[in-house]
PDB file of C-alpha atoms in Angstrom:
ATOM      1  CA  UNK A  44     112.938 -82.858 -47.612  1.00  0.00           C
ATOM      2  CA  UNK A  45     115.664 -84.802 -49.393  1.00  0.00           C
ATOM      3  CA  UNK A  46     116.580 -81.677 -51.369  1.00  0.00           C
ATOM      4  CA  UNK A  47     116.988 -79.644 -48.162  1.00  0.00           C
ATOM      5  CA  UNK A  48     119.096 -82.401 -46.597  1.00  0.00           C
ATOM      6  CA  UNK A  49     121.321 -82.486 -49.670  1.00  0.00           C
ATOM      7  CA  UNK A  50     121.804 -78.708 -49.581  1.00  0.00           C
ATOM      8  CA  UNK A  51     122.609 -78.879 -45.862  1.00  0.00           C
ATOM      9  CA  UNK A  52     125.149 -81.643 -46.459  1.00  0.00           C
ATOM     10  CA  UNK A  53     126.948 -79.683 -49.179  1.00  0.00           C
ATOM     11  CA  UNK A  54     126.950 -76.560 -47.010  1.00  0.00           C
ATOM     12  CA  UNK A  55     128.493 -78.429 -44.068  1.00  0.00           C
ATOM     13  CA  UNK A  56     131.025 -80.097 -46.368  1.00  0.00           C
ATOM     14  CA  UNK A  57     132.033 -76.732 -47.923  1.00  0.00           C
ATOM     15  CA  UNK A  58     132.482 -75.089 -44.524  1.00  0.00           C
ATOM     16  CA  UNK A  59     134.511 -78.061 -43.306  1.00  0.00           C
ATOM     17  CA  UNK A  60     136.724 -78.023 -46.392  1.00  0.00           C
ATOM     18  CA  UNK A  61     137.263 -74.258 -46.092  1.00  0.00           C
ATOM     19  CA  UNK A  62     138.265 -74.685 -42.442  1.00  0.00           C
ATOM     20  CA  UNK A  63     140.734 -77.430 -43.363  1.00  0.00           C
ATOM     21  CA  UNK A  64     142.360 -75.251 -46.023  1.00  0.00           C
ATOM     22  CA  UNK A  65     142.749 -72.394 -43.555  1.00  0.00           C
ATOM     23  CA  UNK A  66     144.277 -74.666 -40.935  1.00  0.00           C
ATOM     24  CA  UNK A  67     146.760 -76.244 -43.351  1.00  0.00           C
ATOM     25  CA  UNK A  68     147.986 -73.039 -45.022  1.00  0.00           C
ATOM     26  CA  UNK A  69     149.145 -69.702 -43.662  1.00  0.00           C
ATOM     27  CA  UNK A  70     149.034 -66.332 -45.396  1.00  0.00           C
ATOM     28  CA  UNK A  71     151.177 -63.374 -44.378  1.00  0.00           C
ATOM     29  CA  UNK A  72     151.582 -59.850 -45.733  1.00  0.00           C
ATOM     30  CA  UNK A  73     155.073 -58.546 -46.564  1.00  0.00           C
ATOM     31  CA  UNK A  74     156.468 -55.135 -47.479  1.00  0.00           C
ATOM     32  CA  UNK A  75     159.059 -54.422 -50.178  1.00  0.00           C
ATOM     33  CA  UNK A  76     161.882 -55.341 -47.756  1.00  0.00           C
ATOM     34  CA  UNK A  77     160.397 -58.771 -46.926  1.00  0.00           C
ATOM     35  CA  UNK A  78     159.215 -57.630 -43.499  1.00  0.00           C
ATOM     36  CA  UNK A  79     155.837 -58.754 -42.194  1.00  0.00           C
ATOM     37  CA  UNK A  80     153.309 -55.946 -42.293  1.00  0.00           C
ATOM     38  CA  UNK A  81     149.574 -55.218 -42.220  1.00  0.00           C
ATOM     39  CA  UNK A  82     147.038 -55.894 -45.005  1.00  0.00           C
ATOM     40  CA  UNK A  83     146.833 -52.133 -45.562  1.00  0.00           C
ATOM     41  CA  UNK A  84     150.558 -51.650 -46.217  1.00  0.00           C
ATOM     42  CA  UNK A  85     151.696 -54.814 -47.991  1.00  0.00           C
ATOM     43  CA  UNK A  86     153.639 -55.102 -51.248  1.00  0.00           C
ATOM     44  CA  UNK A  87     152.973 -58.805 -51.744  1.00  0.00           C
ATOM     45  CA  UNK A  88     151.631 -61.838 -49.913  1.00  0.00           C
ATOM     46  CA  UNK A  89     153.215 -65.152 -48.930  1.00  0.00           C
ATOM     47  CA  UNK A  90     151.347 -68.442 -48.569  1.00  0.00           C
ATOM     48  CA  UNK A  91     152.898 -71.456 -46.802  1.00  0.00           C
ATOM     49  CA  UNK A  92     150.737 -74.264 -48.167  1.00  0.00           C
ATOM     50  CA  UNK A  93     151.326 -77.081 -45.662  1.00  0.00           C
ATOM     51  CA  UNK A  94     152.009 -74.849 -42.651  1.00  0.00           C
ATOM     52  CA  UNK A  95     150.242 -76.925 -39.975  1.00  0.00           C
ATOM     53  CA  UNK A  96     151.722 -80.222 -41.118  1.00  0.00           C
ATOM     54  CA  UNK A  97     155.030 -81.558 -39.854  1.00  0.00           C
ATOM     55  CA  UNK A  98     157.256 -81.746 -42.919  1.00  0.00           C
ATOM     56  CA  UNK A  99     160.885 -81.681 -44.045  1.00  0.00           C
ATOM     57  CA  UNK A 100     160.022 -78.927 -46.531  1.00  0.00           C
ATOM     58  CA  UNK A 101     157.161 -76.464 -46.774  1.00  0.00           C
ATOM     59  CA  UNK A 102     155.786 -75.122 -50.047  1.00  0.00           C
ATOM     60  CA  UNK A 103     156.005 -71.333 -50.128  1.00  0.00           C
ATOM     61  CA  UNK A 104     154.531 -69.051 -52.789  1.00  0.00           C
ATOM     62  CA  UNK A 105     154.696 -65.260 -53.006  1.00  0.00           C
ATOM     63  CA  UNK A 106     152.049 -63.303 -54.916  1.00  0.00           C
ATOM     64  CA  UNK A 107     152.054 -59.816 -56.395  1.00  0.00           C
ATOM     65  CA  UNK A 108     149.119 -57.530 -55.623  1.00  0.00           C
ATOM     66  CA  UNK A 109     147.683 -58.379 -59.030  1.00  0.00           C
ATOM     67  CA  UNK A 110     147.330 -61.997 -57.877  1.00  0.00           C
ATOM     68  CA  UNK A 111     150.069 -63.425 -60.071  1.00  0.00           C
ATOM     69  CA  UNK A 112     152.919 -65.495 -58.679  1.00  0.00           C
ATOM     70  CA  UNK A 113     156.117 -63.703 -57.709  1.00  0.00           C
ATOM     71  CA  UNK A 114     158.055 -66.735 -56.469  1.00  0.00           C
ATOM     72  CA  UNK A 115     157.461 -70.366 -55.598  1.00  0.00           C
ATOM     73  CA  UNK A 116     159.618 -73.077 -54.029  1.00  0.00           C
ATOM     74  CA  UNK A 117     160.198 -74.965 -50.780  1.00  0.00           C
ATOM     75  CA  UNK A 118     161.599 -73.868 -47.421  1.00  0.00           C
ATOM     76  CA  UNK A 119     163.139 -75.940 -44.624  1.00  0.00           C
ATOM     77  CA  UNK A 120     161.583 -73.683 -41.965  1.00  0.00           C
ATOM     78  CA  UNK A 121     157.903 -72.747 -42.120  1.00  0.00           C
ATOM     79  CA  UNK A 122     158.388 -69.527 -40.128  1.00  0.00           C
ATOM     80  CA  UNK A 123     161.695 -68.351 -41.623  1.00  0.00           C
ATOM     81  CA  UNK A 124     162.358 -68.581 -45.346  1.00  0.00           C
ATOM     82  CA  UNK A 125     165.200 -71.089 -45.734  1.00  0.00           C
ATOM     83  CA  UNK A 126     165.258 -71.960 -49.404  1.00  0.00           C
ATOM     84  CA  UNK A 127     165.985 -75.549 -50.391  1.00  0.00           C
ATOM     85  CA  UNK A 128     165.432 -77.069 -53.802  1.00  0.00           C
ATOM     86  CA  UNK A 129     164.246 -75.351 -56.973  1.00  0.00           C
ATOM     87  CA  UNK A 130     162.760 -71.832 -56.858  1.00  0.00           C
ATOM     88  CA  UNK A 131     160.980 -70.187 -59.778  1.00  0.00           C
ATOM     89  CA  UNK A 132     160.673 -66.393 -59.976  1.00  0.00           C
ATOM     90  CA  UNK A 133     158.224 -64.410 -62.119  1.00  0.00           C
ATOM     91  CA  UNK A 134     157.791 -60.874 -63.437  1.00  0.00           C
ATOM     92  CA  UNK A 135     154.603 -58.974 -62.587  1.00  0.00           C
ATOM     93  CA  UNK A 136     153.144 -59.805 -66.006  1.00  0.00           C
ATOM     94  CA  UNK A 137     153.416 -63.527 -65.256  1.00  0.00           C
ATOM     95  CA  UNK A 138     156.473 -64.188 -67.437  1.00  0.00           C
ATOM     96  CA  UNK A 139     159.193 -66.376 -65.957  1.00  0.00           C
ATOM     97  CA  UNK A 140     162.205 -64.432 -64.632  1.00  0.00           C
ATOM     98  CA  UNK A 141     164.540 -67.083 -63.182  1.00  0.00           C
ATOM     99  CA  UNK A 142     164.964 -70.689 -62.087  1.00  0.00           C
ATOM    100  CA  UNK A 143     167.446 -71.167 -59.232  1.00  0.00           C
ATOM    101  CA  UNK A 144     168.594 -74.211 -57.251  1.00  0.00           C
ATOM    102  CA  UNK A 145     169.222 -73.849 -53.486  1.00  0.00           C
ATOM    103  CA  UNK A 146     170.763 -75.989 -50.753  1.00  0.00           C
ATOM    104  CA  UNK A 147     170.030 -74.887 -47.177  1.00  0.00           C
ATOM    105  CA  UNK A 148     169.399 -71.268 -48.257  1.00  0.00           C
ATOM    106  CA  UNK A 149     172.502 -71.085 -50.476  1.00  0.00           C
ATOM    107  CA  UNK A 150     172.456 -71.002 -54.249  1.00  0.00           C
ATOM    108  CA  UNK A 151     173.874 -74.347 -55.330  1.00  0.00           C
ATOM    109  CA  UNK A 152     173.500 -75.608 -58.865  1.00  0.00           C
ATOM    110  CA  UNK A 153     172.197 -74.154 -62.129  1.00  0.00           C
ATOM    111  CA  UNK A 154     170.596 -70.734 -62.445  1.00  0.00           C
ATOM    112  CA  UNK A 155     168.825 -69.536 -65.582  1.00  0.00           C
ATOM    113  CA  UNK A 156     167.535 -65.999 -66.020  1.00  0.00           C
ATOM    114  CA  UNK A 157     165.291 -64.458 -68.715  1.00  0.00           C
ATOM    115  CA  UNK A 158     164.480 -60.914 -69.805  1.00  0.00           C
ATOM    116  CA  UNK A 159     160.854 -59.861 -69.461  1.00  0.00           C
ATOM    117  CA  UNK A 160     160.260 -60.579 -73.166  1.00  0.00           C
ATOM    118  CA  UNK A 161     161.407 -64.165 -72.422  1.00  0.00           C
ATOM    119  CA  UNK A 162     164.708 -63.925 -74.307  1.00  0.00           C
ATOM    120  CA  UNK A 163     167.371 -65.746 -72.330  1.00  0.00           C
ATOM    121  CA  UNK A 164     169.642 -63.500 -70.220  1.00  0.00           C
ATOM    122  CA  UNK A 165     172.202 -65.740 -68.530  1.00  0.00           C
ATOM    123  CA  UNK A 166     173.171 -69.196 -67.345  1.00  0.00           C
ATOM    124  CA  UNK A 167     175.210 -69.541 -64.145  1.00  0.00           C
ATOM    125  CA  UNK A 168     176.542 -72.385 -62.036  1.00  0.00           C
ATOM    126  CA  UNK A 169     176.653 -71.919 -58.253  1.00  0.00           C
ATOM    127  CA  UNK A 170     178.964 -73.988 -56.079  1.00  0.00           C
ATOM    128  CA  UNK A 171     178.371 -74.144 -52.321  1.00  0.00           C
ATOM    129  CA  UNK A 172     180.608 -76.067 -49.886  1.00  0.00           C
ATOM    130  CA  UNK A 173     178.748 -76.675 -46.587  1.00  0.00           C
ATOM    131  CA  UNK A 174     181.988 -77.695 -44.840  1.00  0.00           C
ATOM    132  CA  UNK A 175     184.030 -74.580 -45.628  1.00  0.00           C
ATOM    133  CA  UNK A 176     180.931 -72.311 -45.891  1.00  0.00           C
ATOM    134  CA  UNK A 177     182.345 -70.897 -49.119  1.00  0.00           C
ATOM    135  CA  UNK A 178     180.511 -70.285 -52.366  1.00  0.00           C
ATOM    136  CA  UNK A 179     181.519 -69.556 -55.946  1.00  0.00           C
ATOM    137  CA  UNK A 180     179.540 -68.506 -58.984  1.00  0.00           C
ATOM    138  CA  UNK A 181     180.552 -69.372 -62.534  1.00  0.00           C
ATOM    139  CA  UNK A 182     179.059 -67.274 -65.350  1.00  0.00           C
ATOM    140  CA  UNK A 183     178.614 -69.727 -68.217  1.00  0.00           C
ATOM    141  CA  UNK A 184     176.641 -67.829 -70.862  1.00  0.00           C
ATOM    142  CA  UNK A 185     175.252 -64.301 -71.222  1.00  0.00           C
ATOM    143  CA  UNK A 186     173.038 -62.534 -73.777  1.00  0.00           C
ATOM    144  CA  UNK A 187     172.497 -58.752 -73.896  1.00  0.00           C
ATOM    145  CA  UNK A 188     169.102 -57.105 -74.458  1.00  0.00           C
ATOM    146  CA  UNK A 189     169.611 -57.317 -78.228  1.00  0.00           C
ATOM    147  CA  UNK A 190     170.056 -61.124 -78.024  1.00  0.00           C
ATOM    148  CA  UNK A 191     173.807 -60.910 -78.688  1.00  0.00           C
ATOM    149  CA  UNK A 192     175.670 -63.639 -76.770  1.00  0.00           C
ATOM    150  CA  UNK A 193     178.719 -61.912 -75.276  1.00  0.00           C
ATOM    151  CA  UNK A 194     179.773 -64.733 -72.896  1.00  0.00           C
ATOM    152  CA  UNK A 195     180.147 -68.193 -74.402  1.00  0.00           C
ATOM    153  CA  UNK A 196     181.145 -71.236 -72.344  1.00  0.00           C
ATOM    154  CA  UNK A 197     182.489 -69.062 -69.536  1.00  0.00           C
ATOM    155  CA  UNK A 198     184.473 -66.538 -71.616  1.00  0.00           C
ATOM    156  CA  UNK A 199     183.618 -63.052 -72.871  1.00  0.00           C
ATOM    157  CA  UNK A 200     182.249 -59.683 -71.788  1.00  0.00           C
ATOM    158  CA  UNK A 201     179.547 -59.460 -69.121  1.00  0.00           C
ATOM    159  CA  UNK A 202     177.401 -56.733 -67.594  1.00  0.00           C
ATOM    160  CA  UNK A 203     174.700 -56.807 -64.964  1.00  0.00           C
ATOM    161  CA  UNK A 204     172.437 -54.629 -62.846  1.00  0.00           C
ATOM    162  CA  UNK A 205     171.378 -55.995 -59.466  1.00  0.00           C
ATOM    163  CA  UNK A 206     169.417 -53.803 -57.078  1.00  0.00           C
ATOM    164  CA  UNK A 207     171.343 -50.496 -57.122  1.00  0.00           C
ATOM    165  CA  UNK A 208     174.630 -51.789 -58.567  1.00  0.00           C
ATOM    166  CA  UNK A 209     175.588 -51.831 -62.248  1.00  0.00           C
ATOM    167  CA  UNK A 210     178.920 -53.305 -63.344  1.00  0.00           C
ATOM    168  CA  UNK A 211     180.656 -54.759 -66.384  1.00  0.00           C
ATOM    169  CA  UNK A 212     183.906 -56.497 -67.244  1.00  0.00           C
ATOM    170  CA  UNK A 213     185.624 -59.594 -68.578  1.00  0.00           C
ATOM    171  CA  UNK A 214     184.756 -63.210 -67.763  1.00  0.00           C
ATOM    172  CA  UNK A 215     187.449 -65.878 -68.062  1.00  0.00           C
ATOM    173  CA  UNK A 216     186.743 -69.540 -67.299  1.00  0.00           C
ATOM    174  CA  UNK A 217     183.471 -68.444 -65.702  1.00  0.00           C
ATOM    175  CA  UNK A 218     185.080 -65.963 -63.285  1.00  0.00           C
ATOM    176  CA  UNK A 219     185.595 -62.211 -63.161  1.00  0.00           C
ATOM    177  CA  UNK A 220     189.024 -61.233 -64.451  1.00  0.00           C
ATOM    178  CA  UNK A 221     190.864 -57.911 -64.703  1.00  0.00           C
ATOM    179  CA  UNK A 222     189.341 -54.454 -64.296  1.00  0.00           C
ATOM    180  CA  UNK A 223     185.594 -54.119 -63.712  1.00  0.00           C
ATOM    181  CA  UNK A 224     183.830 -50.754 -63.867  1.00  0.00           C
ATOM    182  CA  UNK A 225     180.597 -50.001 -62.071  1.00  0.00           C
ATOM    183  CA  UNK A 226     178.361 -47.692 -60.070  1.00  0.00           C
ATOM    184  CA  UNK A 227     176.160 -47.863 -56.985  1.00  0.00           C
ATOM    185  CA  UNK A 228     173.194 -45.486 -57.221  1.00  0.00           C
ATOM    186  CA  UNK A 229     172.213 -45.995 -53.560  1.00  0.00           C
ATOM    187  CA  UNK A 230     175.632 -45.083 -52.155  1.00  0.00           C
ATOM    188  CA  UNK A 231     176.211 -42.618 -55.021  1.00  0.00           C
ATOM    189  CA  UNK A 232     179.626 -43.936 -55.957  1.00  0.00           C
ATOM    190  CA  UNK A 233     181.473 -45.159 -59.041  1.00  0.00           C
ATOM    191  CA  UNK A 234     184.160 -47.803 -58.756  1.00  0.00           C
ATOM    192  CA  UNK A 235     186.836 -49.840 -60.521  1.00  0.00           C
ATOM    193  CA  UNK A 236     187.518 -53.311 -59.142  1.00  0.00           C
ATOM    194  CA  UNK A 237     190.426 -55.559 -60.043  1.00  0.00           C
ATOM    195  CA  UNK A 238     189.808 -59.314 -60.038  1.00  0.00           C
ATOM    196  CA  UNK A 239     192.045 -62.347 -60.343  1.00  0.00           C
ATOM    197  CA  UNK A 240     190.179 -65.612 -61.008  1.00  0.00           C
ATOM    198  CA  UNK A 241     187.031 -64.240 -59.436  1.00  0.00           C
ATOM    199  CA  UNK A 242     188.710 -62.848 -56.315  1.00  0.00           C
ATOM    200  CA  UNK A 243     188.657 -59.103 -55.648  1.00  0.00           C
ATOM    201  CA  UNK A 244     192.278 -58.067 -55.043  1.00  0.00           C
ATOM    202  CA  UNK A 245     191.974 -54.266 -55.124  1.00  0.00           C
ATOM    203  CA  UNK A 246     189.642 -51.454 -56.002  1.00  0.00           C
ATOM    204  CA  UNK A 247     188.931 -47.769 -55.762  1.00  0.00           C
ATOM    205  CA  UNK A 248     185.630 -45.913 -55.390  1.00  0.00           C
ATOM    206  CA  UNK A 249     184.739 -42.249 -55.858  1.00  0.00           C
ATOM    207  CA  UNK A 250     181.724 -40.684 -54.148  1.00  0.00           C
ATOM    208  CA  UNK A 251     179.595 -37.708 -55.188  1.00  0.00           C
ATOM    209  CA  UNK A 252     182.036 -35.328 -53.464  1.00  0.00           C
ATOM    210  CA  UNK A 253     184.919 -36.750 -55.503  1.00  0.00           C
ATOM    211  CA  UNK A 254     186.380 -38.416 -52.399  1.00  0.00           C
ATOM    212  CA  UNK A 255     188.358 -41.553 -53.249  1.00  0.00           C
ATOM    213  CA  UNK A 256     188.547 -44.710 -51.162  1.00  0.00           C
ATOM    214  CA  UNK A 257     190.835 -47.639 -51.919  1.00  0.00           C
ATOM    215  CA  UNK A 258     190.173 -51.181 -50.695  1.00  0.00           C
ATOM    216  CA  UNK A 259     191.699 -54.632 -50.973  1.00  0.00           C
ATOM    217  CA  UNK A 260     188.756 -56.866 -50.069  1.00  0.00           C
ATOM    218  CA  UNK A 261     185.016 -57.147 -50.586  1.00  0.00           C
ATOM    219  CA  UNK A 262     184.330 -56.444 -46.894  1.00  0.00           C
ATOM    220  CA  UNK A 263     186.284 -53.170 -47.083  1.00  0.00           C
ATOM    221  CA  UNK A 264     184.372 -52.195 -50.202  1.00  0.00           C
ATOM    222  CA  UNK A 265     180.989 -52.879 -48.581  1.00  0.00           C
ATOM    223  CA  UNK A 266     181.714 -51.227 -45.228  1.00  0.00           C
ATOM    224  CA  UNK A 267     183.892 -48.407 -46.537  1.00  0.00           C
ATOM    225  CA  UNK A 268     186.354 -49.116 -43.711  1.00  0.00           C
ATOM    226  CA  UNK A 269     189.869 -50.485 -43.755  1.00  0.00           C
ATOM    227  CA  UNK A 270     190.402 -53.897 -42.189  1.00  0.00           C
ATOM    228  CA  UNK A 271     193.402 -54.283 -39.911  1.00  0.00           C
ATOM    229  CA  UNK A 272     195.864 -56.858 -41.143  1.00  0.00           C
ATOM    230  CA  UNK A 273     196.576 -59.742 -38.795  1.00  0.00           C
ATOM    231  CA  UNK A 274     200.230 -60.037 -37.843  1.00  0.00           C
TER     232      UNK A 274
END
């Protein structure tokens, strides 16, 4: 009789604990573009650990399909990812990819990135001004795939590939300087940008039909349209 009562107690306790976990956390399915989707079509999952609790920050963790962590950190909004604090990113094999500091969804502070073999890739410093809403990124150190350090203390030669864009050029005092060459595989263009202390002052792109487009700002480069000058 006592044995049955003990089993019943543990069963009730387990069910209760399981219910509490489900109430506290929330799991959603996301596609490759971070859009919520169905369990049949997801690329990875997101778990908000303390979803049902009122909190200043909510712990959010993304998982690959293989069950390993993709990203973990804290968000200011439990329903919309608004990064705040330290975020850690991982490769699919579980190796650490990056550690980034955020303030109200803006990179602000140190960023360290590693290659998949865990050799260090770069160290950056992000500066975000909430009053002016302006940000700046300083490239402090960079190592190529062969472990050669080509940027030291904010000076040297740098190259990067982010999403569909590959580019390379000179870093001076942490900022892009002079002519930078690159390509965008999505838009099927090559380009040469000219920087002065990290600010894009001019550039020219060439598409797959050999059509050239000149621009004098980042917005013109992105949109492919000239911006009217204010008088």
